[in-house]
mmCIF file of C-alpha atoms and ligand atoms in Angstrom:
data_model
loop_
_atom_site.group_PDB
_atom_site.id
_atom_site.type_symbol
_atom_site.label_atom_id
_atom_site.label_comp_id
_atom_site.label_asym_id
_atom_site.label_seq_id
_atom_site.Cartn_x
_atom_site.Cartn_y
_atom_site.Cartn_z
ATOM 1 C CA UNK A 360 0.000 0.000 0.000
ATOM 2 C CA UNK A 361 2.653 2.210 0.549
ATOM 3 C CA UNK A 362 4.143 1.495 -2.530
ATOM 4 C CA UNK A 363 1.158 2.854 -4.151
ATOM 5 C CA UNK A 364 1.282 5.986 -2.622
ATOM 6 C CA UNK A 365 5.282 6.350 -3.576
ATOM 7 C CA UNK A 366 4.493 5.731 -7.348
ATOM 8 C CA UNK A 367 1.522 8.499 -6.836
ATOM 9 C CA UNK A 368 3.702 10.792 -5.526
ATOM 10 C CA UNK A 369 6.173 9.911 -8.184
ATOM 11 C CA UNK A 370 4.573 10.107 -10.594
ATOM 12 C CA UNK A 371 2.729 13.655 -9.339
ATOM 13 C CA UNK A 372 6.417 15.185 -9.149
ATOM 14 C CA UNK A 373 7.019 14.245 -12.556
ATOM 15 C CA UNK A 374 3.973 15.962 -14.049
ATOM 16 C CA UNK A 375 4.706 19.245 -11.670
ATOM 17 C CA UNK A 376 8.456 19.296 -13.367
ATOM 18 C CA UNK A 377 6.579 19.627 -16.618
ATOM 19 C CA UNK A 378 4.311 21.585 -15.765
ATOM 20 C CA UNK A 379 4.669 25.137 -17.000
ATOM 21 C CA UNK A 380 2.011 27.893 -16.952
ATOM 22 C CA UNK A 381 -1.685 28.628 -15.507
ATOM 23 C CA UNK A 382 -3.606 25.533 -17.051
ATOM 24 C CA UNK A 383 -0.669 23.200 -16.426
ATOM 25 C CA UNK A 384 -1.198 24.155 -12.418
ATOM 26 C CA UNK A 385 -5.030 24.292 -13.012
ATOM 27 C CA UNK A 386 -4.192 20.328 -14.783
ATOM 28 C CA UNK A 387 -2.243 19.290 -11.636
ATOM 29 C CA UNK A 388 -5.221 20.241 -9.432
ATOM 30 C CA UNK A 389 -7.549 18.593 -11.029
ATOM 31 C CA UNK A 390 -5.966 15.136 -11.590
ATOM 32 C CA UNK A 391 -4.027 15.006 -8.258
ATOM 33 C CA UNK A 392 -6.831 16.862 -6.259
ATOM 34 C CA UNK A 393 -9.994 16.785 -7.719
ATOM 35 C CA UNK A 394 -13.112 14.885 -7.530
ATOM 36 C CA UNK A 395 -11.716 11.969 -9.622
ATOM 37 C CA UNK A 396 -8.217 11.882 -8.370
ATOM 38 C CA UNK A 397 -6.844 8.722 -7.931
ATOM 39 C CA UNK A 398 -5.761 10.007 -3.611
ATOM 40 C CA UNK A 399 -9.689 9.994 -3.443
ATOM 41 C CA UNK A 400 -10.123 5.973 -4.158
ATOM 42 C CA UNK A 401 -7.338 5.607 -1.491
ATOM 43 C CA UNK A 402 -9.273 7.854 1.122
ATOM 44 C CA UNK A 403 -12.272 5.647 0.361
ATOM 45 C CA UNK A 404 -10.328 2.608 1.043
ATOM 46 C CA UNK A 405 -9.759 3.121 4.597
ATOM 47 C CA UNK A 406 -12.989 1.568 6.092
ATOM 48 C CA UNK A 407 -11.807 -1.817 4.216
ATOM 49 C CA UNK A 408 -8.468 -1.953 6.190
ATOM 50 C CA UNK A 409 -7.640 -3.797 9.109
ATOM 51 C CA UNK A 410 -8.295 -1.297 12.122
ATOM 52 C CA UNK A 411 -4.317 -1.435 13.127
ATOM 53 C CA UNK A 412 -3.294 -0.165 9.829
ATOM 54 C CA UNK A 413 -6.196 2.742 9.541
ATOM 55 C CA UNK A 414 -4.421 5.317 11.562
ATOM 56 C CA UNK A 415 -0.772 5.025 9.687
ATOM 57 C CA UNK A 416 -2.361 4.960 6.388
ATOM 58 C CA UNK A 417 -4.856 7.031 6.811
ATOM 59 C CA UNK A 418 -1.624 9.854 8.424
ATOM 60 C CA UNK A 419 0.128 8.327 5.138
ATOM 61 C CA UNK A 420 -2.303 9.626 2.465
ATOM 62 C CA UNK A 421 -2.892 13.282 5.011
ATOM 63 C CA UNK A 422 0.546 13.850 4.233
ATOM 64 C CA UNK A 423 1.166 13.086 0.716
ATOM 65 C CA UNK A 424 -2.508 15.168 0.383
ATOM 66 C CA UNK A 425 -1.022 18.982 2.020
ATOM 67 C CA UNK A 426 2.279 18.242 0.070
ATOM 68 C CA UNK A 427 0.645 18.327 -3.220
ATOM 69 C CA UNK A 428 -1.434 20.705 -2.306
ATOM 70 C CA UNK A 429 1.464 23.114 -1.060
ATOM 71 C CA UNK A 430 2.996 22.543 -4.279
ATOM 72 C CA UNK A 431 -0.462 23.366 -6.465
ATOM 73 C CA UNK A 432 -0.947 25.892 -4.600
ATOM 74 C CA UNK A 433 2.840 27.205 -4.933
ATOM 75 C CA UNK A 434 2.710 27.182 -8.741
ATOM 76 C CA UNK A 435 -0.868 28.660 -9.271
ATOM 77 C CA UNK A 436 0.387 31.844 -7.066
ATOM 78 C CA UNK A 437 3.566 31.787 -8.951
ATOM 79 C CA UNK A 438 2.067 31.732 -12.629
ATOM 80 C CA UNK A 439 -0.689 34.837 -11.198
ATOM 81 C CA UNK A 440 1.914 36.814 -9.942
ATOM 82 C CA UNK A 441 3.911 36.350 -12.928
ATOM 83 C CA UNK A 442 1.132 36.722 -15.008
ATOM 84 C CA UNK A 443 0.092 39.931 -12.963
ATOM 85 C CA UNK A 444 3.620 41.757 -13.436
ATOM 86 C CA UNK A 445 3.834 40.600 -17.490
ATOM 87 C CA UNK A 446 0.710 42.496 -19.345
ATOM 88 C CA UNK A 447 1.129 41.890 -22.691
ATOM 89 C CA UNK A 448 -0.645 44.494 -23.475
ATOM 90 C CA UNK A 449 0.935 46.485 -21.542
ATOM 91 C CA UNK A 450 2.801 49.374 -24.457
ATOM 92 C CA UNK A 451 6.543 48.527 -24.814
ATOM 93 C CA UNK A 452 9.820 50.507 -23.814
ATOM 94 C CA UNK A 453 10.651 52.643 -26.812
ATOM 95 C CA UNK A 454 14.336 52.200 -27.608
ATOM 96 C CA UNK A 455 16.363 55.608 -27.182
ATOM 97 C CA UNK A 456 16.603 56.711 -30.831
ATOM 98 C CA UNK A 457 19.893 58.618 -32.207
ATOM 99 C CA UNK A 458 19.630 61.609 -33.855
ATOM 100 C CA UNK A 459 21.526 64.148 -35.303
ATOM 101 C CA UNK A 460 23.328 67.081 -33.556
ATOM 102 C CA UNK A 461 21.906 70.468 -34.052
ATOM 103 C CA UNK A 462 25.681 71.452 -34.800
ATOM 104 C CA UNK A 463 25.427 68.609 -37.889
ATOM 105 C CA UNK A 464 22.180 69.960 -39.406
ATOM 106 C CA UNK A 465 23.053 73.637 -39.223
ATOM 107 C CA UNK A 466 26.441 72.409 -40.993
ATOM 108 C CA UNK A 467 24.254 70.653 -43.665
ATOM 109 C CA UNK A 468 21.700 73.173 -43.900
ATOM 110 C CA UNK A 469 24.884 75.685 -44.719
ATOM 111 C CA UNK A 470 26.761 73.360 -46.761
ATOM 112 C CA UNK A 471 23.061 72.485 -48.645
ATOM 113 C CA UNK A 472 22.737 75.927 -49.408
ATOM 114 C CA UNK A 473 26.606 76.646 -50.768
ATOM 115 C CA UNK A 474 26.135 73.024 -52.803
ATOM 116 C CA UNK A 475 23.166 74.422 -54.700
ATOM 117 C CA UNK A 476 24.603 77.195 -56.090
ATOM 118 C CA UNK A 477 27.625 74.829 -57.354
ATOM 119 C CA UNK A 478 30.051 74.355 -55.056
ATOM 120 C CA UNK A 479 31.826 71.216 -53.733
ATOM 121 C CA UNK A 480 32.814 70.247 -50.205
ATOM 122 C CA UNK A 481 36.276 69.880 -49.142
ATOM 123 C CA UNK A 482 37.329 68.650 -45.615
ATOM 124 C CA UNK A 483 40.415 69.742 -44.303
ATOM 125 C CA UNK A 484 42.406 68.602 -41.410
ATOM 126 C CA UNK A 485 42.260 69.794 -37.779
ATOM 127 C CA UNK A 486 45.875 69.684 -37.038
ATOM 128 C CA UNK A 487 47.579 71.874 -39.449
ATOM 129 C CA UNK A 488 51.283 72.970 -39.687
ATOM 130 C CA UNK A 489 52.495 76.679 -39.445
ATOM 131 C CA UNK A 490 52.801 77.302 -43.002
ATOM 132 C CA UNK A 491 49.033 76.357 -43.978
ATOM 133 C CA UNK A 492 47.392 77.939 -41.115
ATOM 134 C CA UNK A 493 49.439 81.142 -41.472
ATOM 135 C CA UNK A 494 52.233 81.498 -43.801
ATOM 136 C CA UNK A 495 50.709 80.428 -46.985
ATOM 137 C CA UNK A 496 47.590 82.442 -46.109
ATOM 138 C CA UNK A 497 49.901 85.848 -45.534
ATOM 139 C CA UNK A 498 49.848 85.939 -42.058
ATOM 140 C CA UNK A 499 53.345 88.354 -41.225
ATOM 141 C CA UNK A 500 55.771 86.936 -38.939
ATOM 142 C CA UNK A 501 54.874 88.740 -36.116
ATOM 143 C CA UNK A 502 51.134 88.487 -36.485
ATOM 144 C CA UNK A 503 49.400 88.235 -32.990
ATOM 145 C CA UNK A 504 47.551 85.171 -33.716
ATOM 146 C CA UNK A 505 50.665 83.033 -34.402
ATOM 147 C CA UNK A 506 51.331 83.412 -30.382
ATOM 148 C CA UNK A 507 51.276 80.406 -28.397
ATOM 149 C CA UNK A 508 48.818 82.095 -26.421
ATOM 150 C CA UNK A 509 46.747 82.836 -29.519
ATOM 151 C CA UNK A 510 46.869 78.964 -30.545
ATOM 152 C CA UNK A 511 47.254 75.238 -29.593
ATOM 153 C CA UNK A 512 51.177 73.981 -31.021
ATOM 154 C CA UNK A 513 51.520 70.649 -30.548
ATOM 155 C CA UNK A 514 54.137 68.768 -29.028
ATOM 156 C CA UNK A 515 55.292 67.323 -32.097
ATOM 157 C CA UNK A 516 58.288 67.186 -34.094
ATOM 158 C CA UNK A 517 57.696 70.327 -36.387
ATOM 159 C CA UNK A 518 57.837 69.407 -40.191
ATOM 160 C CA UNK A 519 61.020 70.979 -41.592
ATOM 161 C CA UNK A 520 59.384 72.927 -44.120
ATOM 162 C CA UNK A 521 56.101 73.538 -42.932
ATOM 163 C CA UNK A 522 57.204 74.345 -39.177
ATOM 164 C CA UNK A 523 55.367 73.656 -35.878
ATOM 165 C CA UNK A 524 52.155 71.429 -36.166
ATOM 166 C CA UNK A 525 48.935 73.271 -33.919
ATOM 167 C CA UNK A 526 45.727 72.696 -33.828
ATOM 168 C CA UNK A 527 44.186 74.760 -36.909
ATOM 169 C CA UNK A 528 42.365 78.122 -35.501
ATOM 170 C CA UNK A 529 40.131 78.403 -38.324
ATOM 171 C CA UNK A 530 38.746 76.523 -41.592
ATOM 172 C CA UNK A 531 41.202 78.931 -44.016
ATOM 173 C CA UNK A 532 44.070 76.611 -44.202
ATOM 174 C CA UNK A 533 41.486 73.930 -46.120
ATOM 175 C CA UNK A 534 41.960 76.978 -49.086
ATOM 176 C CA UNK A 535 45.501 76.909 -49.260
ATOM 177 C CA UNK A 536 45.433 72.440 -49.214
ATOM 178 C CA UNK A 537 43.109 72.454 -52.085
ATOM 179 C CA UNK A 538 44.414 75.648 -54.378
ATOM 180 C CA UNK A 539 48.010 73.865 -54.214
ATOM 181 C CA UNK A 540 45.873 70.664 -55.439
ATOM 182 C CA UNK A 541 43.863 71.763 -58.089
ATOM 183 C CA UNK A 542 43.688 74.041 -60.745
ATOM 184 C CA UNK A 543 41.442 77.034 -61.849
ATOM 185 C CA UNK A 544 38.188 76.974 -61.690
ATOM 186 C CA UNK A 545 36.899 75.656 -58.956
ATOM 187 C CA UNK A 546 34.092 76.629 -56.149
ATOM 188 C CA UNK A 547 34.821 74.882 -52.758
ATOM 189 C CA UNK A 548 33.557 75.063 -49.395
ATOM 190 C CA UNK A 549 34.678 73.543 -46.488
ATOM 191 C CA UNK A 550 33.423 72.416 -42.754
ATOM 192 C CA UNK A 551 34.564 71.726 -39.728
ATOM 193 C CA UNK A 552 36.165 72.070 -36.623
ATOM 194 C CA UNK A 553 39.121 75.071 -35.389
ATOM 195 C CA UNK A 554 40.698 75.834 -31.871
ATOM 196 C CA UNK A 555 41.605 78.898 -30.038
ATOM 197 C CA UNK A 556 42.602 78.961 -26.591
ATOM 198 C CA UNK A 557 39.959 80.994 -25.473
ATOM 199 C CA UNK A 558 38.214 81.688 -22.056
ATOM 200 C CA UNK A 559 34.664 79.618 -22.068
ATOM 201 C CA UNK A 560 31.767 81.610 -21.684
ATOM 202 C CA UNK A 561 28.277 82.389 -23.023
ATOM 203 C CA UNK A 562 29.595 82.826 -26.380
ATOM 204 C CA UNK A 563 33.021 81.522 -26.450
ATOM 205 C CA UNK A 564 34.326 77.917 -26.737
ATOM 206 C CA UNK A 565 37.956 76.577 -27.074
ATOM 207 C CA UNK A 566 36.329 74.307 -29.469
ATOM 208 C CA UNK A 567 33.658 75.563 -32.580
ATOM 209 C CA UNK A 568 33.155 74.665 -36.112
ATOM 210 C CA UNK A 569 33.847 77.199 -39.205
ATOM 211 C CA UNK A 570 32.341 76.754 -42.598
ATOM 212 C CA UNK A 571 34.865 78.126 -45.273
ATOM 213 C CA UNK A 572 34.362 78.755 -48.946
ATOM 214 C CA UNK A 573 36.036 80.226 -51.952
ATOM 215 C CA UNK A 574 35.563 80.152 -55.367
ATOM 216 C CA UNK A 575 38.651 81.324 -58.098
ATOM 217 C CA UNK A 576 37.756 81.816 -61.960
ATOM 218 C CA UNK A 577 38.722 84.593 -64.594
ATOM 219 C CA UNK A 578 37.204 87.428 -64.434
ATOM 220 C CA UNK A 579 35.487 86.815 -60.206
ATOM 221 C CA UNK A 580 34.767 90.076 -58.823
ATOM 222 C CA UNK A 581 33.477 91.412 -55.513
ATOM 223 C CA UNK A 582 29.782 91.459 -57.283
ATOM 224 C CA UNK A 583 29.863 87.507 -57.568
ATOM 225 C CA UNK A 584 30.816 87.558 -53.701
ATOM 226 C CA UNK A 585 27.836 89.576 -52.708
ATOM 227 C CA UNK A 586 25.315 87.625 -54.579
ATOM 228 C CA UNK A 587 26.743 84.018 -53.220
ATOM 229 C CA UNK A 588 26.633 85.700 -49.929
ATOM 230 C CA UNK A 589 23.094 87.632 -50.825
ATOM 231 C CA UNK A 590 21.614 84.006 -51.914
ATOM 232 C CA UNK A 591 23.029 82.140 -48.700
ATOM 233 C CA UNK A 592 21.460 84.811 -46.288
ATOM 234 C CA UNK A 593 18.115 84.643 -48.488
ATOM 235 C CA UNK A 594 18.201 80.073 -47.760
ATOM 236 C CA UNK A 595 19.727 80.569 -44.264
ATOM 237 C CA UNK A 596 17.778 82.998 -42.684
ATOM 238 C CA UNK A 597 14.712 85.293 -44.523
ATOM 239 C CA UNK A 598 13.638 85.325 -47.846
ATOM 240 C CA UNK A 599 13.372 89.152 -47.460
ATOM 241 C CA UNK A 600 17.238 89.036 -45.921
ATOM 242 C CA UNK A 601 19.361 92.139 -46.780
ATOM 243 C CA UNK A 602 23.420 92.521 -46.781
ATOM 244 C CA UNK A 603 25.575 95.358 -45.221
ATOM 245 C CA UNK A 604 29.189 94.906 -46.170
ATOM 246 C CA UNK A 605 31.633 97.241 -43.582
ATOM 247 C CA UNK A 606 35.668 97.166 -44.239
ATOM 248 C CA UNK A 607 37.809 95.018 -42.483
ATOM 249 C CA UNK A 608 41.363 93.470 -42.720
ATOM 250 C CA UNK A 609 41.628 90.043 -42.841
ATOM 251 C CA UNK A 610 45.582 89.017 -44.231
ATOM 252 C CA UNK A 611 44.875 86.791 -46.934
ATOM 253 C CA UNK A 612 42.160 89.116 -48.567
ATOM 254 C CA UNK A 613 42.109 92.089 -50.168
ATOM 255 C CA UNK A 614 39.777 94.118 -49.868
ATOM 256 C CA UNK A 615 37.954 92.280 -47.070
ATOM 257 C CA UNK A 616 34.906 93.319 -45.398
ATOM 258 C CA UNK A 617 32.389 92.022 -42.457
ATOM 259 C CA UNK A 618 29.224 91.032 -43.464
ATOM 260 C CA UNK A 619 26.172 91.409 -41.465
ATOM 261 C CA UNK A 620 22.355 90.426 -42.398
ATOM 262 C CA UNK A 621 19.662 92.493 -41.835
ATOM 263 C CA UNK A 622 17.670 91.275 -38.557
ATOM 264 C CA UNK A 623 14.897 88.335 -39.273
ATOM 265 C CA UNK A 624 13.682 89.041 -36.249
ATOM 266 C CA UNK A 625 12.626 92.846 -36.343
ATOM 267 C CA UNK A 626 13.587 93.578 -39.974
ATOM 268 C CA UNK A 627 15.525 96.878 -38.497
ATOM 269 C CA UNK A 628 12.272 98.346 -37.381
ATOM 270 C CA UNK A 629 12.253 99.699 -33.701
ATOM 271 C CA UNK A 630 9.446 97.611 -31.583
ATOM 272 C CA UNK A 631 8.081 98.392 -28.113
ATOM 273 C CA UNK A 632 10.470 96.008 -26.400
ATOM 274 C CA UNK A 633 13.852 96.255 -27.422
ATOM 275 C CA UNK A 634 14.947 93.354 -30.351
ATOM 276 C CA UNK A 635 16.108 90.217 -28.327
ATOM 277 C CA UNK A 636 18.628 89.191 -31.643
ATOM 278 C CA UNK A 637 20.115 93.265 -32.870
ATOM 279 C CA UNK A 638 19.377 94.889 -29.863
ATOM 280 C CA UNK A 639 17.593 96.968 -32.286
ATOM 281 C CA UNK A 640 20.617 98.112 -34.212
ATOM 282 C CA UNK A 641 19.128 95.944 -37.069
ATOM 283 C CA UNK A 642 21.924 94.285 -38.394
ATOM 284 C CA UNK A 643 23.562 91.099 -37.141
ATOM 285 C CA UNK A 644 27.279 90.670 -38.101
ATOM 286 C CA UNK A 645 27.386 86.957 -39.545
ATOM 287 C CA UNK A 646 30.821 86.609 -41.396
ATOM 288 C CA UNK A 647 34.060 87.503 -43.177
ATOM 289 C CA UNK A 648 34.893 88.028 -46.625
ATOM 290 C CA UNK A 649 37.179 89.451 -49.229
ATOM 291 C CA UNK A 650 39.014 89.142 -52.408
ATOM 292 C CA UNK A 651 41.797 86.157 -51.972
ATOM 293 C CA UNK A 652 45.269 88.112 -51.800
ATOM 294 C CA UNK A 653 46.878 88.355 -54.872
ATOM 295 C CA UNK A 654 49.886 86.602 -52.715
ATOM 296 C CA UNK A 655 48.104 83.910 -51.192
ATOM 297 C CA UNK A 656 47.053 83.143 -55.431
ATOM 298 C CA UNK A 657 50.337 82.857 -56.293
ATOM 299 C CA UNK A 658 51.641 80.940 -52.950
ATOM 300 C CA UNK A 659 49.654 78.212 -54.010
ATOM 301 C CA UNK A 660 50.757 78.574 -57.881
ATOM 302 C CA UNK A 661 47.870 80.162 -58.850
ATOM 303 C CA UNK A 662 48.792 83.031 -61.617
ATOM 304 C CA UNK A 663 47.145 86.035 -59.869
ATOM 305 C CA UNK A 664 47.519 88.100 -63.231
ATOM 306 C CA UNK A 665 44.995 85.516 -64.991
ATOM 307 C CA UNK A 666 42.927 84.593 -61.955
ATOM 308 C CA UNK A 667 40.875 86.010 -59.062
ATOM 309 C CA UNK A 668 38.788 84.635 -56.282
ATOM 310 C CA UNK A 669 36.555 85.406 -53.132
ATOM 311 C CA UNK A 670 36.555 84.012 -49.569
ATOM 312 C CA UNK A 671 34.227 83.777 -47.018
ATOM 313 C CA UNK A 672 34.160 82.178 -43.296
ATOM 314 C CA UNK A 673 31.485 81.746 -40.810
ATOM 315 C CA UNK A 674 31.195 80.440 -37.815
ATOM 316 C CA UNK A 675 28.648 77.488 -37.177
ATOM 317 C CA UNK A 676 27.722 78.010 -33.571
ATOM 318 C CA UNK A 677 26.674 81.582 -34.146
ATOM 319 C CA UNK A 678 25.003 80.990 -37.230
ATOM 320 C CA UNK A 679 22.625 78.279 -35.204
ATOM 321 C CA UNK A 680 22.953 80.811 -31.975
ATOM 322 C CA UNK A 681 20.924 83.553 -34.203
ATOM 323 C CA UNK A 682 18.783 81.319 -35.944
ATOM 324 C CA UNK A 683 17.165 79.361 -33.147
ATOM 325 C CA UNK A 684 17.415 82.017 -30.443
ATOM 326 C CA UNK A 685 20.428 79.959 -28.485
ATOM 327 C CA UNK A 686 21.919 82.399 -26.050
ATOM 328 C CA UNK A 687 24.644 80.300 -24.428
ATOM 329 C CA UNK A 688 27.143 78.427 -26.621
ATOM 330 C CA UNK A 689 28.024 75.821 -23.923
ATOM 331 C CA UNK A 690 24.422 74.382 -24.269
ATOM 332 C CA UNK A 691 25.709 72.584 -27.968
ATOM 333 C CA UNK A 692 28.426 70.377 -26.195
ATOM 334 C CA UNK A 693 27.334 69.667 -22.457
ATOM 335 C CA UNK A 694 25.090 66.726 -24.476
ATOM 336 C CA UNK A 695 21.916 67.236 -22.091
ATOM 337 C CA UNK A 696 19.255 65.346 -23.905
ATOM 338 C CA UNK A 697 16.629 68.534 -22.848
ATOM 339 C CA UNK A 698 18.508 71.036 -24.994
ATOM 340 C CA UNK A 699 19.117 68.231 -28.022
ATOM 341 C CA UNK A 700 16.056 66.810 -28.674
ATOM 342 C CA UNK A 701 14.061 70.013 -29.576
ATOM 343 C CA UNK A 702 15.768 69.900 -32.834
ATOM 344 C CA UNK A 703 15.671 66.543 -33.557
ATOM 345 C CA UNK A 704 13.291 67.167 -36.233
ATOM 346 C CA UNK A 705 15.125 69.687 -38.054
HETATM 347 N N1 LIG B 1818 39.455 82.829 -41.030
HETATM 348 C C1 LIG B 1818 38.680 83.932 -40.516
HETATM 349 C C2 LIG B 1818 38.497 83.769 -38.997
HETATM 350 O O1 LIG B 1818 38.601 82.662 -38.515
HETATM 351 C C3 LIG B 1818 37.334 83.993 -41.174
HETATM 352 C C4 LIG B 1818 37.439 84.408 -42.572
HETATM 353 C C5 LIG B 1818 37.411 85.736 -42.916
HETATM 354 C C6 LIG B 1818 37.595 83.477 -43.593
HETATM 355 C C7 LIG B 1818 37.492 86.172 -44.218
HETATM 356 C C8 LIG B 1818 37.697 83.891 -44.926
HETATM 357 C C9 LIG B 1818 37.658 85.260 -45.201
HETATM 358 O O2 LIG B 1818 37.853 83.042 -45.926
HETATM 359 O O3 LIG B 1818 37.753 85.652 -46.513
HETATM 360 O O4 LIG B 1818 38.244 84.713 -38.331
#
């Protein structure tokens, strides 16, 4: 007899091992507890035993009862819970999707602009040598900018030719690799990154991106400059955008001039409140310009007799400052996801 009850009990912890879910715990209660379970014909065969054997068998089958019943009961609590905590239709986790960096579509947006009009991109290098960052574009000896405190010099061997290498302060030294690289005519513009050892504050970094361009043909004048620039400010920032050009001195053009765009914001016209972007002067100073120097032209073995060219630089982090209102320059590289994501669908 209690060989019986071992193969039922056997036999019951095989069934719970394969048991797996709600119904399968439901199953086990039924066939090990229910009305036709086979512990009920045992129960009913008490009164046919000897007396002397009742008790034991009787505490036998008790036992063998609450221990499949603790384990029934185990699994069906287990499977609720579980099924409790996993609601299918419960809406997934939405994987973290990349995107862009405002810097990157500004840069496009620029480069998209420059590219329609017919000219190709060019990247240059960030670490530059003396003679492209300064020499070749006809930056004197003594120029203030060529100061270690002006720039980043590596501790490199300098090249012998080409002097110390440094950490390019701005995009113009992506002119001077391709002029030496190509011939006349060409239209080029060129992104990236420069470095200046300046202080960081609201709207200085040691760190910002430049986009360059230039374009060298017969017969280029300062009129062709003007309407690339004219048709830029037009894509980049108003249809209705206007140009004021003011002299300046930049070494490697000549003339050269500032450049700044009539206000999107106010259109020049004097509001109640003062104009949060001209501070109701107007005009916004956007970039530099000139005619390349007849010297830099023929540096790069470009006959400055036959040929002529324009230049331009601007700097990415103001031009994306202005256009979406930005006031503090540290907010594009402290990668807080609040700032980011409101133009992720640039
Ligand atoms: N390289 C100048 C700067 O970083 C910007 C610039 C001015 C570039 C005039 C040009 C230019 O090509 O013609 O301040």
């Amino acid at each position: 007899m209690e060989n019986e009850l071992k193969i039922l009990e056997e036999e019951f912890l095989k069934d719970c091992q394969q048991a797996c879910g709600a119904k399968d715990a439901e199953g086990l209660r039924v066939k090990y507890l229910g009305r036709k379970a086979q512990i009920n014909q045992f129960f009913s065969k008490i009164p046919t035993l000897e007396p002397t054997q009742r008790g034991a068998y009787g505490r036998e089958l008790n036992i063998l009862k609450q221990k499949m019943s603790a384990i029934i009961e185990k699994k069906l609590n287990e499977r609720q819970n579980l099924e409790e905590s996993l609601d299918l239709t419960y809406p997934g986790i939405k994987p973290q999707r990349g995107s862009r960096h405002v810097l990157t579509t500004v840069t496009e947006t620029i480069c998209d602009i420059f590219q329609k009009q017919g000219f190709i991109v060019a990247q240059g290098g960030e670490i530059e040598d003396e003679w492209h960052n300064f020499t070749a574009l006809n930056f004197p000896t003594d120029h203030p900018s060529r100061d270690a405190f002006d720039t980043f010099y590596l501790n490199l061997d300098q090249d012998k030719k080409n002097g110390r290498y440094l950490l390019r302060c701005h995009t113009s030294p992506s002119q001077i690799r391709v002029m030496c690289q190509n011939k006349p005519p060409m239209a080029v513009i060129s992104p990236g990154r420069v470095y200046r050892p300046d202080e960081v504050d609201a709207t200085h970094s040691f760190m910002f991106h430049q986009v360059e361009g230039f374009a060298i043909s017969e017969n280029i004048n300062f009129a062709h400059l003007k309407g690339v620039l004219l048709d830029f400010a037009k894509g980049f920032f108003a249809k209705d955008a206007r140009l004021r050009f003011r002299p300046h001195f930049f070494p490697f053009t000549e003339p050269s001039a500032e450049v700044d765009v009539s206000c999107f914001m106010c259109n020049g016209k004097k509001k109640e409140t003062k104009c949060s972007v001209c501070k109701d002067k107007g005009w916004i100073e956007v970039l530099g310009c000139g005619m390349i120097h007849p010297n830099v032209l023929d540096t790069c073995n470009i006959d400055s007799q036959k040929y002529q060219g324009f230049a331009f630089g601007l700097g990415v982090e103001r031009m994306a400052m202005l256009k979406y209102g930005i006031t503090d320059i540290r907010l594009f590289y402290e990668n807080d996801l609040r700032f980011l994501e409101q133009f992720n669908q640039l």
